[in-house]
Amino acid sequence: MLKLWHLKVIREVIKTGSISKAASALSRSQPALSLMIADVESQIGYKLFERANGRLHPVPEAYYLVEKSEEILEQINSL
């Protein structure tokens, strides 16, 4: 089951463009975020990022997931 933290991590990786920058912004280690992304991808059954030339490139499904995540996170913040 995906947790709010998973959604925040995916959002931050897309926002910053790298796992290292996302890890720094979230005060976590890069390996921890890499494992979390792999876990999310395993749970949902598809890749969220294409890895090329040492960079992550979000696939269209990742943008859709983040869009829906933003709605969920905004609703939780308004509680």
GROMACS .gro file of N, CA and C in nm:
model
  237
    1MET      N    1   0.084  -0.117   0.000
    1MET     CA    2   0.000   0.000   0.000
    1MET      C    3   0.089   0.125   0.000
    2LEU      N    4   0.055   0.219  -0.085
    2LEU     CA    5   0.130   0.344  -0.088
    2LEU      C    6   0.094   0.428   0.034
    3LYS      N    7   0.193   0.498   0.082
    3LYS     CA    8   0.174   0.586   0.197
    3LYS      C    9   0.198   0.730   0.153
    4LEU      N   10   0.157   0.823   0.236
    4LEU     CA   11   0.176   0.964   0.204
    4LEU      C   12   0.323   0.996   0.180
    5TRP      N   13   0.408   0.933   0.255
    5TRP     CA   14   0.552   0.959   0.240
    5TRP      C   15   0.598   0.921   0.100
    6HIS      N   16   0.546   0.809   0.046
    6HIS     CA   17   0.581   0.769  -0.091
    6HIS      C   18   0.544   0.880  -0.190
    7LEU      N   19   0.425   0.934  -0.173
    7LEU     CA   20   0.379   1.039  -0.263
    7LEU      C   21   0.466   1.164  -0.253
    8LYS      N   22   0.505   1.198  -0.132
    8LYS     CA   23   0.592   1.315  -0.112
    8LYS      C   24   0.728   1.293  -0.177
    9VAL      N   25   0.781   1.172  -0.166
    9VAL     CA   26   0.912   1.142  -0.226
    9VAL      C   27   0.905   1.153  -0.377
   10ILE      N   28   0.804   1.090  -0.438
   10ILE     CA   29   0.791   1.096  -0.583
   10ILE      C   30   0.774   1.240  -0.630
   11ARG      N   31   0.692   1.316  -0.559
   11ARG     CA   32   0.671   1.457  -0.594
   11ARG      C   33   0.803   1.534  -0.588
   12GLU      N   34   0.881   1.511  -0.485
   12GLU     CA   35   1.007   1.585  -0.468
   12GLU      C   36   1.110   1.545  -0.573
   13VAL      N   37   1.115   1.419  -0.610
   13VAL     CA   38   1.209   1.374  -0.713
   13VAL      C   39   1.174   1.440  -0.846
   14ILE      N   40   1.046   1.444  -0.879
   14ILE     CA   41   1.005   1.509  -1.004
   14ILE      C   42   1.033   1.659  -0.997
   15LYS      N   43   1.004   1.720  -0.884
   15LYS     CA   44   1.023   1.865  -0.866
   15LYS      C   45   1.170   1.904  -0.880
   16THR      N   46   1.258   1.828  -0.815
   16THR     CA   47   1.400   1.863  -0.814
   16THR      C   48   1.477   1.806  -0.932
   17GLY      N   49   1.424   1.699  -0.992
   17GLY     CA   50   1.491   1.639  -1.106
   17GLY      C   51   1.599   1.538  -1.073
   18SER      N   52   1.619   1.511  -0.944
   18SER     CA   53   1.719   1.410  -0.908
   18SER      C   54   1.690   1.353  -0.770
   19ILE      N   55   1.735   1.230  -0.752
   19ILE     CA   56   1.718   1.167  -0.621
   19ILE      C   57   1.806   1.235  -0.518
   20SER      N   58   1.926   1.273  -0.555
   20SER     CA   59   2.017   1.338  -0.461
   20SER      C   60   1.960   1.469  -0.408
   21LYS      N   61   1.907   1.552  -0.498
   21LYS     CA   62   1.849   1.679  -0.455
   21LYS      C   63   1.723   1.657  -0.371
   22ALA      N   64   1.643   1.559  -0.412
   22ALA     CA   65   1.523   1.527  -0.334
   22ALA      C   66   1.561   1.478  -0.195
   23ALA      N   67   1.663   1.393  -0.188
   23ALA     CA   68   1.707   1.342  -0.059
   23ALA      C   69   1.753   1.455   0.032
   24SER      N   70   1.826   1.548  -0.024
   24SER     CA   71   1.872   1.663   0.053
   24SER      C   72   1.753   1.746   0.103
   25ALA      N   73   1.657   1.771   0.014
   25ALA     CA   74   1.540   1.851   0.050
   25ALA      C   75   1.455   1.783   0.157
   26LEU      N   76   1.453   1.650   0.156
   26LEU     CA   77   1.371   1.574   0.250
   26LEU      C   78   1.451   1.524   0.371
   27SER      N   79   1.577   1.563   0.379
   27SER     CA   80   1.665   1.522   0.490
   27SER      C   81   1.674   1.371   0.503
   28ARG      N   82   1.690   1.305   0.389
   28ARG     CA   83   1.708   1.160   0.385
   28ARG      C   84   1.830   1.129   0.301
   29SER      N   85   1.871   1.004   0.301
   29SER     CA   86   1.985   0.966   0.219
   29SER      C   87   1.939   0.929   0.079
   30GLN      N   88   2.029   0.942  -0.016
   30GLN     CA   89   1.998   0.906  -0.154
   30GLN      C   90   1.963   0.758  -0.166
   31PRO      N   91   2.039   0.668  -0.103
   31PRO     CA   92   2.002   0.526  -0.112
   31PRO      C   93   1.863   0.496  -0.056
   32ALA      N   94   1.824   0.567   0.050
   32ALA     CA   95   1.691   0.545   0.108
   32ALA      C   96   1.582   0.583   0.009
   33LEU      N   97   1.599   0.696  -0.060
   33LEU     CA   98   1.500   0.737  -0.158
   33LEU      C   99   1.501   0.646  -0.280
   34SER      N  100   1.615   0.600  -0.321
   34SER     CA  101   1.622   0.506  -0.434
   34SER      C  102   1.546   0.378  -0.401
   35LEU      N  103   1.564   0.328  -0.280
   35LEU     CA  104   1.490   0.208  -0.238
   35LEU      C  105   1.340   0.234  -0.232
   36MET      N  106   1.302   0.352  -0.187
   36MET     CA  107   1.161   0.385  -0.177
   36MET      C  108   1.098   0.392  -0.316
   37ILE      N  109   1.168   0.452  -0.411
   37ILE     CA  110   1.116   0.459  -0.547
   37ILE      C  111   1.101   0.319  -0.605
   38ALA      N  112   1.200   0.234  -0.583
   38ALA     CA  113   1.191   0.095  -0.629
   38ALA      C  114   1.073   0.024  -0.565
   39ASP      N  115   1.049   0.053  -0.437
   39ASP     CA  116   0.936  -0.007  -0.366
   39ASP      C  117   0.803   0.039  -0.426
   40VAL      N  118   0.791   0.168  -0.452
   40VAL     CA  119   0.669   0.222  -0.512
   40VAL      C  120   0.646   0.158  -0.648
   41GLU      N  121   0.751   0.154  -0.730
   41GLU     CA  122   0.738   0.096  -0.863
   41GLU      C  123   0.697  -0.051  -0.856
   42SER      N  124   0.749  -0.121  -0.758
   42SER     CA  125   0.713  -0.261  -0.739
   42SER      C  126   0.566  -0.274  -0.699
   43GLN      N  127   0.521  -0.187  -0.612
   43GLN     CA  128   0.382  -0.191  -0.565
   43GLN      C  129   0.281  -0.159  -0.675
   44ILE      N  130   0.313  -0.060  -0.757
   44ILE     CA  131   0.216  -0.020  -0.860
   44ILE      C  132   0.232  -0.098  -0.990
   45GLY      N  133   0.345  -0.166  -1.005
   45GLY     CA  134   0.363  -0.255  -1.119
   45GLY      C  135   0.417  -0.192  -1.246
   46TYR      N  136   0.469  -0.071  -1.237
   46TYR     CA  137   0.532  -0.009  -1.353
   46TYR      C  138   0.635   0.093  -1.307
   47LYS      N  139   0.725   0.126  -1.397
   47LYS     CA  140   0.831   0.222  -1.368
   47LYS      C  141   0.776   0.364  -1.373
   48LEU      N  142   0.822   0.445  -1.280
   48LEU     CA  143   0.785   0.587  -1.278
   48LEU      C  144   0.891   0.673  -1.345
   49PHE      N  145   1.012   0.620  -1.353
   49PHE     CA  146   1.122   0.695  -1.410
   49PHE      C  147   1.201   0.608  -1.506
   50GLU      N  148   1.246   0.668  -1.613
   50GLU     CA  149   1.343   0.604  -1.702
   50GLU      C  150   1.479   0.657  -1.659
   51ARG      N  151   1.573   0.568  -1.650
   51ARG     CA  152   1.707   0.607  -1.610
   51ARG      C  153   1.796   0.609  -1.732
   52ALA      N  154   1.851   0.727  -1.763
   52ALA     CA  155   1.938   0.740  -1.880
   52ALA      C  156   2.048   0.841  -1.851
   53ASN      N  157   2.170   0.803  -1.881
   53ASN     CA  158   2.286   0.891  -1.863
   53ASN      C  159   2.295   0.946  -1.720
   54GLY      N  160   2.264   0.861  -1.622
   54GLY     CA  161   2.275   0.900  -1.483
   54GLY      C  162   2.166   0.995  -1.435
   55ARG      N  163   2.063   1.014  -1.515
   55ARG     CA  164   1.954   1.104  -1.478
   55ARG      C  165   1.822   1.028  -1.479
   56LEU      N  166   1.729   1.079  -1.401
   56LEU     CA  167   1.594   1.022  -1.399
   56LEU      C  168   1.503   1.107  -1.486
   57HIS      N  169   1.425   1.040  -1.566
   57HIS     CA  170   1.327   1.108  -1.651
   57HIS      C  171   1.191   1.049  -1.620
   58PRO      N  172   1.101   1.130  -1.562
   58PRO     CA  173   0.968   1.078  -1.528
   58PRO      C  174   0.893   1.032  -1.654
   59VAL      N  175   0.823   0.922  -1.642
   59VAL     CA  176   0.736   0.876  -1.750
   59VAL      C  177   0.601   0.945  -1.731
   60PRO      N  178   0.515   0.946  -1.834
   60PRO     CA  179   0.386   1.015  -1.821
   60PRO      C  180   0.304   0.971  -1.700
   61GLU      N  181   0.311   0.844  -1.666
   61GLU     CA  182   0.237   0.794  -1.550
   61GLU      C  183   0.284   0.858  -1.421
   62ALA      N  184   0.411   0.893  -1.413
   62ALA     CA  185   0.463   0.960  -1.293
   62ALA      C  186   0.399   1.097  -1.276
   63TYR      N  187   0.382   1.169  -1.386
   63TYR     CA  188   0.318   1.300  -1.378
   63TYR      C  189   0.171   1.286  -1.335
   64TYR      N  190   0.105   1.183  -1.384
   64TYR     CA  191  -0.034   1.159  -1.345
   64TYR      C  192  -0.041   1.127  -1.196
   65LEU      N  193   0.050   1.041  -1.149
   65LEU     CA  194   0.053   1.005  -1.007
   65LEU      C  195   0.076   1.128  -0.921
   66VAL      N  196   0.167   1.214  -0.962
   66VAL     CA  197   0.197   1.336  -0.884
   66VAL      C  198   0.077   1.430  -0.885
   67GLU      N  199   0.010   1.442  -1.000
   67GLU     CA  200  -0.108   1.528  -1.007
   67GLU      C  201  -0.214   1.482  -0.907
   68LYS      N  202  -0.242   1.353  -0.904
   68LYS     CA  203  -0.340   1.300  -0.811
   68LYS      C  204  -0.289   1.310  -0.667
   69SER      N  205  -0.160   1.291  -0.648
   69SER     CA  206  -0.100   1.302  -0.515
   69SER      C  207  -0.116   1.442  -0.459
   70GLU      N  208  -0.097   1.541  -0.546
   70GLU     CA  209  -0.111   1.680  -0.502
   70GLU      C  210  -0.251   1.705  -0.448
   71GLU      N  211  -0.350   1.651  -0.516
   71GLU     CA  212  -0.487   1.666  -0.470
   71GLU      C  213  -0.505   1.604  -0.331
   72ILE      N  214  -0.451   1.485  -0.313
   72ILE     CA  215  -0.462   1.416  -0.185
   72ILE      C  216  -0.389   1.493  -0.075
   73LEU      N  217  -0.267   1.535  -0.104
   73LEU     CA  218  -0.188   1.607  -0.005
   73LEU      C  219  -0.253   1.739   0.033
   74GLU      N  220  -0.311   1.809  -0.064
   74GLU     CA  221  -0.380   1.935  -0.034
   74GLU      C  222  -0.501   1.910   0.056
   75GLN      N  223  -0.576   1.804   0.029
   75GLN     CA  224  -0.691   1.772   0.110
   75GLN      C  225  -0.650   1.740   0.254
   76ILE      N  226  -0.541   1.668   0.268
   76ILE     CA  227  -0.493   1.633   0.403
   76ILE      C  228  -0.446   1.759   0.476
   77ASN      N  229  -0.377   1.847   0.405
   77ASN     CA  230  -0.330   1.971   0.468
   77ASN      C  231  -0.445   2.060   0.513
   78SER      N  232  -0.557   2.053   0.442
   78SER     CA  233  -0.671   2.138   0.478
   78SER      C  234  -0.752   2.082   0.594
   79LEU      N  235  -0.724   1.959   0.635
   79LEU     CA  236  -0.798   1.901   0.749
   79LEU      C  237  -0.765   1.975   0.873
   0.00000   0.00000   0.00000
